[in-house]
């Protein structure tokens, strides 16, 4: 089955390959990514839907959007080292959620869903955080971190839910939705 991933994320492009029966093409959506939804789950589904409908491609089109929520605050991608430090200060020493909304469409028919995973960070470690920020890795990731980045492993105390969701795409959820179109 052919699927177009409406995303520029290299992590999503890698994760979608876990579904072997999909023939995947990647085409970034170019969607504006604006939502007025106040609930994070509604917001990521809205954004994922915008992305899925912004791409004109044959077959299935998949849009996805991930949001990190800590203490009720939505954390997008940091735009400066200062913002990245602020995000780590908010994340460290507590549990936060990572919510990914997905929209799978075929023509005008579409289905949406979202996945929520909880990540428990240990205490703030200035050396790890500063080295990570200096690497440039926080700046293309919601919440300013990648769970898959080995240098952060000492700070991650636990994950409750789907690991792939934290990386950027809940592949089991996508596979379940895709089966509805076969």
Coordinates of N, CA and C in Angstrom, one line a residue:
X1 N 0.8 -1.2 0.0 CA 0.0 0.0 0.0 C 0.9 1.2 0.0
X2 N 0.5 2.2 -0.9 CA 1.3 3.4 -1.0 C 0.9 4.4 0.1
X3 N 1.9 5.1 0.7 CA 1.6 6.1 1.7 C 2.6 7.3 1.5
X4 N 2.0 8.5 1.6 CA 2.9 9.7 1.6 C 2.9 10.2 3.0
X5 N 4.1 10.4 3.5 CA 4.3 11.0 4.8 C 4.4 12.5 4.6
X6 N 3.5 13.2 5.2 CA 3.5 14.7 5.0 C 4.3 15.3 6.1
X7 N 5.6 15.1 6.1 CA 6.5 15.6 7.2 C 7.9 15.7 6.7
X8 N 8.6 16.7 7.3 CA 10.0 16.9 7.0 C 10.9 16.2 8.0
X9 N 10.2 15.6 9.0 CA 11.0 15.0 10.1 C 11.7 13.7 9.7
X10 N 13.0 13.7 9.9 CA 13.8 12.5 9.5 C 13.5 11.3 10.5
X11 N 13.1 11.7 11.7 CA 12.7 10.6 12.7 C 11.4 10.0 12.3
X12 N 10.4 10.7 11.8 CA 9.2 10.1 11.4 C 9.4 9.3 10.1
X13 N 10.3 9.8 9.2 CA 10.6 9.0 8.0 C 11.2 7.7 8.3
X14 N 12.0 7.6 9.4 CA 12.7 6.4 9.8 C 11.7 5.5 10.5
X15 N 10.8 6.0 11.3 CA 9.9 5.2 12.1 C 8.8 4.6 11.2
X16 N 8.4 5.3 10.2 CA 7.3 4.7 9.3 C 7.8 3.5 8.6
X17 N 9.1 3.3 8.5 CA 9.6 2.1 7.8 C 9.4 0.9 8.6
X18 N 9.0 1.0 9.9 CA 8.7 -0.1 10.7 C 7.5 -0.9 10.3
X19 N 6.7 -0.2 9.4 CA 5.5 -0.9 8.9 C 5.8 -1.4 7.5
X20 N 6.2 -2.7 7.4 CA 6.8 -3.2 6.2 C 5.8 -3.3 5.0
X21 N 4.6 -3.3 5.2 CA 3.6 -3.4 4.1 C 3.3 -2.0 3.5
X22 N 3.9 -1.0 4.0 CA 3.7 0.4 3.4 C 4.8 0.8 2.5
X23 N 4.5 1.3 1.3 CA 5.5 1.8 0.4 C 5.5 3.3 0.6
X24 N 6.5 3.9 1.3 CA 6.4 5.2 1.8 C 7.2 6.2 0.9
X25 N 6.6 7.4 0.6 CA 7.2 8.5 0.0 C 7.1 9.7 1.0
X26 N 8.1 10.5 1.1 CA 8.1 11.6 2.0 C 7.9 12.9 1.3
X27 N 7.0 13.7 1.7 CA 6.7 15.0 1.1 C 6.3 15.9 2.1
X28 N 7.1 16.9 2.6 CA 6.8 17.8 3.6 C 5.5 18.6 3.2
X29 N 4.7 18.8 4.2 CA 3.3 19.4 4.0 C 3.4 20.9 3.6
X30 N 4.2 21.7 4.3 CA 4.2 23.1 4.1 C 3.0 23.8 4.8
X31 N 2.2 23.0 5.6 CA 1.1 23.6 6.3 C 1.6 24.7 7.3
X32 N 0.7 25.7 7.5 CA 1.1 26.8 8.4 C 1.3 26.3 9.9
X33 N 0.7 25.3 10.3 CA 0.8 24.8 11.7 C 0.2 25.8 12.7
X34 N -1.0 26.3 12.5 CA -1.6 27.1 13.5 C -2.9 26.4 13.9
X35 N -3.1 26.4 15.2 CA -4.4 25.9 15.8 C -4.9 26.8 16.9
X36 N -6.2 26.8 17.0 CA -6.8 27.6 18.1 C -7.3 26.7 19.2
X37 N -7.0 25.4 19.0 CA -7.5 24.4 20.0 C -6.7 24.5 21.3
X38 N -7.5 24.6 22.4 CA -6.8 24.8 23.7 C -6.4 23.4 24.3
X39 N -7.1 22.4 24.1 CA -6.7 21.1 24.6 C -5.5 20.5 23.7
X40 N -4.4 20.1 24.3 CA -3.3 19.6 23.6 C -3.6 18.4 22.6
X41 N -4.5 17.5 23.1 CA -4.9 16.4 22.2 C -5.6 16.9 21.0
X42 N -6.6 17.8 21.2 CA -7.3 18.4 20.1 C -6.3 19.2 19.1
X43 N -5.4 19.9 19.7 CA -4.4 20.7 19.0 C -3.6 19.8 18.0
X44 N -3.0 18.7 18.6 CA -2.1 17.9 17.7 C -2.9 17.2 16.6
X45 N -4.2 16.8 16.9 CA -5.0 16.2 15.9 C -5.3 17.2 14.8
X46 N -5.7 18.5 15.2 CA -6.0 19.5 14.3 C -4.7 19.8 13.4
X47 N -3.6 19.9 13.9 CA -2.4 20.2 13.2 C -2.0 19.0 12.2
X48 N -2.2 17.8 12.7 CA -1.9 16.6 11.9 C -2.9 16.6 10.7
X49 N -4.1 16.9 10.9 CA -5.1 17.0 9.9 C -4.8 18.0 8.8
X50 N -4.3 19.2 9.3 CA -3.9 20.2 8.4 C -2.8 19.7 7.5
X51 N -1.8 19.1 8.1 CA -0.7 18.5 7.3 C -1.1 17.5 6.3
X52 N -2.0 16.6 6.7 CA -2.4 15.5 5.8 C -3.2 16.1 4.6
X53 N -3.9 17.2 4.8 CA -4.7 17.7 3.7 C -3.9 18.8 2.9
X54 N -2.8 19.2 3.4 CA -1.9 20.1 2.6 C -1.1 19.4 1.5
X55 N -1.1 18.1 1.5 CA -0.3 17.4 0.5 C -1.2 16.7 -0.5
X56 N -1.0 16.9 -1.8 CA -1.8 16.3 -2.8 C -1.0 15.1 -3.3
X57 N -1.4 13.9 -3.0 CA -0.7 12.7 -3.4 C -1.6 11.6 -3.5
X58 N -1.3 10.7 -4.4 CA -2.2 9.5 -4.5 C -2.0 8.6 -3.3
X59 N -3.0 7.7 -3.1 CA -2.9 6.8 -2.0 C -3.1 7.5 -0.6
X60 N -2.7 6.8 0.4 CA -2.8 7.3 1.8 C -1.8 8.4 2.0
X61 N -2.3 9.4 2.8 CA -1.4 10.5 3.2 C -1.5 10.6 4.7
X62 N -0.3 10.6 5.4 CA -0.2 10.7 6.8 C 0.3 12.0 7.3
X63 N -0.4 12.7 8.1 CA 0.0 13.9 8.8 C 0.2 13.6 10.3
X64 N 1.2 14.2 10.9 CA 1.4 13.9 12.3 C 2.0 15.2 13.0
X65 N 1.7 15.4 14.2 CA 2.2 16.5 15.0 C 2.4 16.1 16.4
X66 N 3.5 16.4 17.0 CA 3.9 16.1 18.4 C 4.0 17.3 19.2
X67 N 3.5 17.2 20.4 CA 3.6 18.2 21.4 C 4.1 17.7 22.8
X68 N 4.9 18.4 23.4 CA 5.4 18.0 24.8 C 4.6 19.0 25.7
X69 N 4.1 18.4 26.8 CA 3.3 19.2 27.8 C 3.9 18.9 29.1
X70 N 4.4 20.0 29.8 CA 4.9 19.9 31.1 C 4.3 20.9 32.0
X71 N 3.8 20.5 33.1 CA 3.1 21.4 34.1 C 2.1 22.3 33.3
X72 N 1.3 21.7 32.4 CA 0.3 22.4 31.7 C 0.8 23.3 30.6
X73 N 2.1 23.4 30.4 CA 2.7 24.3 29.4 C 3.1 23.5 28.1
X74 N 2.7 24.0 27.0 CA 3.0 23.3 25.7 C 4.5 23.8 25.3
X75 N 5.3 22.8 25.1 CA 6.7 23.1 24.7 C 6.9 22.7 23.2
X76 N 7.1 23.7 22.4 CA 7.4 23.5 21.0 C 8.9 23.3 20.8
X77 N 9.4 23.7 19.7 CA 10.9 23.6 19.4 C 11.5 24.9 20.0
X78 N 12.6 24.7 20.8 CA 13.3 25.9 21.2 C 14.0 26.7 20.1
X79 N 14.0 28.0 20.2 CA 14.6 28.8 19.1 C 15.9 29.4 19.6
X80 N 16.3 29.1 20.8 CA 17.6 29.7 21.3 C 18.1 28.8 22.4
X81 N 19.4 28.9 22.7 CA 19.9 28.1 23.9 C 19.2 28.5 25.2
X82 N 18.8 29.7 25.4 CA 18.1 30.1 26.6 C 16.7 29.4 26.7
X83 N 16.0 29.3 25.6 CA 14.7 28.6 25.6 C 14.9 27.1 25.9
X84 N 16.0 26.5 25.3 CA 16.3 25.1 25.5 C 16.6 24.9 27.0
X85 N 17.3 25.8 27.7 CA 17.6 25.7 29.1 C 16.3 25.8 29.9
X86 N 15.5 26.7 29.5 CA 14.2 26.9 30.2 C 13.4 25.6 30.1
X87 N 13.4 25.0 29.0 CA 12.6 23.8 28.8 C 13.2 22.6 29.7
X88 N 14.5 22.5 29.7 CA 15.1 21.4 30.5 C 14.8 21.7 32.0
X89 N 14.8 23.0 32.4 CA 14.5 23.3 33.8 C 13.1 22.9 34.1
X90 N 12.2 23.0 33.2 CA 10.8 22.6 33.4 C 10.6 21.1 33.3
X91 N 11.3 20.4 32.5 CA 11.2 19.0 32.3 C 11.9 18.2 33.5
X92 N 13.0 18.6 33.9 CA 13.8 17.9 34.9 C 13.2 17.8 36.2
X93 N 13.3 16.6 36.8 CA 12.8 16.3 38.2 C 11.3 16.0 38.2
X94 N 10.7 15.8 37.0 CA 9.3 15.5 37.0 C 8.9 14.7 35.8
X95 N 7.6 14.4 35.7 CA 7.1 13.6 34.6 C 6.3 14.6 33.7
X96 N 6.5 14.4 32.4 CA 5.7 15.2 31.4 C 5.1 14.3 30.4
X97 N 4.2 14.8 29.5 CA 3.6 14.0 28.5 C 4.1 14.4 27.1
X98 N 4.1 13.4 26.3 CA 4.4 13.6 24.8 C 3.1 13.1 24.1
X99 N 2.5 14.0 23.4 CA 1.3 13.7 22.7 C 1.5 13.9 21.2
X100 N 1.2 12.8 20.4 CA 1.3 12.9 19.0 C -0.1 12.6 18.4
X101 N -0.6 13.5 17.5 CA -1.8 13.4 16.8 C -1.4 12.9 15.4
X102 N -2.3 12.0 14.9 CA -2.0 11.5 13.5 C -3.4 11.6 12.7
X103 N -3.2 11.9 11.5 CA -4.4 11.9 10.5 C -3.9 11.1 9.3
X104 N -4.7 10.1 9.0 CA -4.5 9.3 7.8 C -5.7 9.5 6.9
X105 N -5.4 9.9 5.7 CA -6.5 10.2 4.7 C -6.2 9.5 3.4
X106 N -7.3 9.2 2.8 CA -7.4 8.6 1.4 C -8.5 9.4 0.7
X107 N -8.0 10.3 -0.2 CA -9.0 11.2 -0.8 C -9.6 12.1 0.2
X108 N -10.9 12.1 0.3 CA -11.6 13.0 1.3 C -11.9 12.2 2.6
X109 N -11.7 10.9 2.6 CA -12.0 10.1 3.8 C -10.7 10.2 4.7
X110 N -10.9 10.4 6.0 CA -9.8 10.4 6.9 C -10.2 9.9 8.3
X111 N -9.2 9.5 9.0 CA -9.3 9.1 10.4 C -8.2 9.7 11.2
X112 N -8.5 10.1 12.4 CA -7.6 10.7 13.3 C -7.5 10.0 14.6
X113 N -6.4 10.1 15.3 CA -6.2 9.6 16.7 C -5.0 10.2 17.3
X114 N -4.8 10.0 18.6 CA -3.6 10.5 19.2 C -3.1 9.5 20.2
X115 N -1.9 9.6 20.5 CA -1.2 8.8 21.5 C -0.5 9.7 22.5
X116 N -0.6 9.3 23.8 CA 0.0 10.0 24.9 C 1.0 9.1 25.6
X117 N 2.2 9.6 25.8 CA 3.2 8.8 26.5 C 3.8 9.7 27.6
X118 N 4.1 9.1 28.7 CA 4.7 9.9 29.9 C 6.2 9.6 30.0
X119 N 6.9 10.6 30.2 CA 8.4 10.5 30.3 C 8.8 11.2 31.6
X120 N 9.6 10.4 32.4 CA 10.1 10.9 33.7 C 11.5 11.2 33.6
X121 N 11.8 12.5 33.8 CA 13.2 13.0 33.8 C 13.8 13.1 35.2
X122 N 15.0 12.8 35.3 CA 15.7 12.9 36.6 C 16.0 14.4 36.8
X123 N 16.8 14.6 37.8 CA 17.2 16.0 38.2 C 18.0 16.6 37.1
X124 N 18.0 17.9 37.1 CA 18.8 18.8 36.1 C 20.2 18.5 36.3
X125 N 20.9 18.2 35.2 CA 22.4 18.0 35.2 C 22.9 19.0 34.2
X126 N 23.5 20.1 34.8 CA 24.0 21.2 33.9 C 25.0 20.8 32.9
X127 N 25.9 19.9 33.2 CA 26.9 19.5 32.2 C 26.3 18.8 31.1
X128 N 25.3 17.9 31.3 CA 24.7 17.1 30.3 C 23.8 18.1 29.4
X129 N 23.1 19.0 30.1 CA 22.2 19.9 29.4 C 23.0 20.9 28.5
X130 N 24.1 21.4 29.0 CA 24.9 22.4 28.2 C 25.6 21.7 27.1
X131 N 26.1 20.5 27.2 CA 26.7 19.8 26.1 C 25.7 19.4 25.1
X132 N 24.5 19.1 25.5 CA 23.4 18.8 24.6 C 23.0 20.0 23.8
X133 N 22.8 21.1 24.4 CA 22.5 22.4 23.8 C 23.6 22.7 22.8
X134 N 24.8 22.6 23.2 CA 26.0 22.9 22.3 C 26.0 22.1 21.0
X135 N 25.4 20.9 21.1 CA 25.4 19.9 20.0 C 24.4 20.4 18.9
X136 N 23.5 21.3 19.3 CA 22.5 21.8 18.4 C 21.3 20.9 18.2
X137 N 21.2 19.7 18.9 CA 20.2 18.8 18.8 C 18.8 19.2 19.3
X138 N 18.7 20.1 20.3 CA 17.4 20.5 20.8 C 16.5 21.3 19.8
X139 N 17.1 21.9 18.8 CA 16.4 22.9 18.1 C 15.5 22.5 17.0
X140 N 15.4 21.2 16.7 CA 14.4 20.7 15.8 C 13.5 19.6 16.4
X141 N 13.3 19.7 17.7 CA 12.5 18.7 18.4 C 11.6 19.4 19.4
X142 N 10.3 19.0 19.4 CA 9.4 19.4 20.4 C 9.9 19.1 21.8
X143 N 9.8 20.1 22.7 CA 10.3 19.9 24.0 C 11.8 20.1 24.1
X144 N 12.5 20.2 23.0 CA 13.9 20.5 23.0 C 14.8 19.3 23.3
X145 N 14.2 18.1 23.1 CA 15.1 16.9 23.4 C 14.6 15.7 22.5
X146 N 15.5 14.8 22.3 CA 15.2 13.6 21.6 C 15.5 12.4 22.5
X147 N 14.5 11.6 22.8 CA 14.6 10.5 23.7 C 15.6 9.5 23.2
X148 N 15.9 9.5 21.9 CA 16.8 8.5 21.3 C 18.3 9.0 21.4
X149 N 18.5 10.2 21.8 CA 19.8 10.8 21.9 C 20.6 10.2 23.1
X150 N 21.6 9.5 22.9 CA 22.3 8.7 23.9 C 22.8 9.6 25.0
X151 N 23.3 10.8 24.7 CA 23.8 11.7 25.7 C 22.8 12.1 26.8
X152 N 21.5 11.9 26.5 CA 20.5 12.2 27.5 C 20.1 11.0 28.3
X153 N 20.5 9.9 28.0 CA 20.1 8.6 28.7 C 20.3 8.7 30.2
X154 N 21.3 9.3 30.7 CA 21.4 9.4 32.2 C 20.3 10.2 32.9
X155 N 19.7 11.1 32.1 CA 18.6 11.9 32.7 C 17.3 11.3 32.6
X156 N 17.1 10.3 31.7 CA 15.8 9.7 31.5 C 15.6 8.6 32.6
X157 N 14.6 8.7 33.4 CA 14.3 7.8 34.5 C 13.3 6.8 34.1
X158 N 12.4 7.1 33.2 CA 11.4 6.1 32.8 C 10.4 6.6 31.7
X159 N 9.8 5.6 31.0 CA 8.8 6.0 30.0 C 7.6 5.0 30.2
X160 N 6.5 5.6 30.3 CA 5.2 4.9 30.4 C 4.4 5.1 29.1
X161 N 4.4 4.1 28.3 CA 3.7 4.2 27.0 C 4.6 3.8 25.8
X162 N 4.3 4.4 24.7 CA 4.9 4.1 23.4 C 6.2 4.9 23.2
X163 N 7.3 4.2 23.2 CA 8.6 4.8 23.0 C 8.6 5.6 21.6
X164 N 8.1 4.9 20.6 CA 8.1 5.5 19.2 C 7.4 6.8 19.2
X165 N 6.3 6.9 20.0 CA 5.6 8.2 20.1 C 6.5 9.3 20.6
X166 N 7.4 9.0 21.5 CA 8.2 10.1 22.1 C 9.3 10.5 21.0
X167 N 9.7 9.5 20.2 CA 10.6 9.8 19.1 C 9.9 10.7 18.0
X168 N 8.6 10.5 17.8 CA 7.9 11.3 16.9 C 6.7 10.7 16.1
X169 N 6.5 9.4 16.2 CA 5.4 8.8 15.5 C 5.0 7.5 16.1
X170 N 3.8 7.4 16.6 CA 3.3 6.1 17.3 C 3.0 5.1 16.2
X171 N 4.0 4.3 15.8 CA 3.8 3.4 14.6 C 2.7 2.4 14.8
X172 N 2.5 1.9 16.0 CA 1.4 0.9 16.2 C 0.1 1.6 15.9
X173 N -0.1 2.8 16.3 CA -1.4 3.5 16.1 C -1.6 3.8 14.6
X174 N -0.5 4.2 13.9 CA -0.6 4.4 12.5 C -0.9 3.1 11.7
X175 N -0.3 2.0 12.1 CA -0.6 0.8 11.5 C -2.0 0.4 11.7
X176 N -2.6 0.5 12.9 CA -4.0 0.2 13.1 C -4.9 1.1 12.3
X177 N -4.6 2.4 12.2 CA -5.4 3.3 11.3 C -5.3 2.9 9.8
X178 N -4.1 2.5 9.4 CA -3.9 2.2 8.0 C -4.7 0.9 7.6
X179 N -4.8 0.0 8.6 CA -5.5 -1.2 8.3 C -7.0 -0.9 8.0
X180 N -7.5 0.2 8.5 CA -8.9 0.6 8.2 C -9.1 1.0 6.8
X181 N -8.0 1.2 6.1 CA -8.1 1.7 4.7 C -7.9 0.5 3.7
X182 N -7.6 -0.7 4.2 CA -7.3 -1.8 3.3 C -8.5 -2.5 2.9

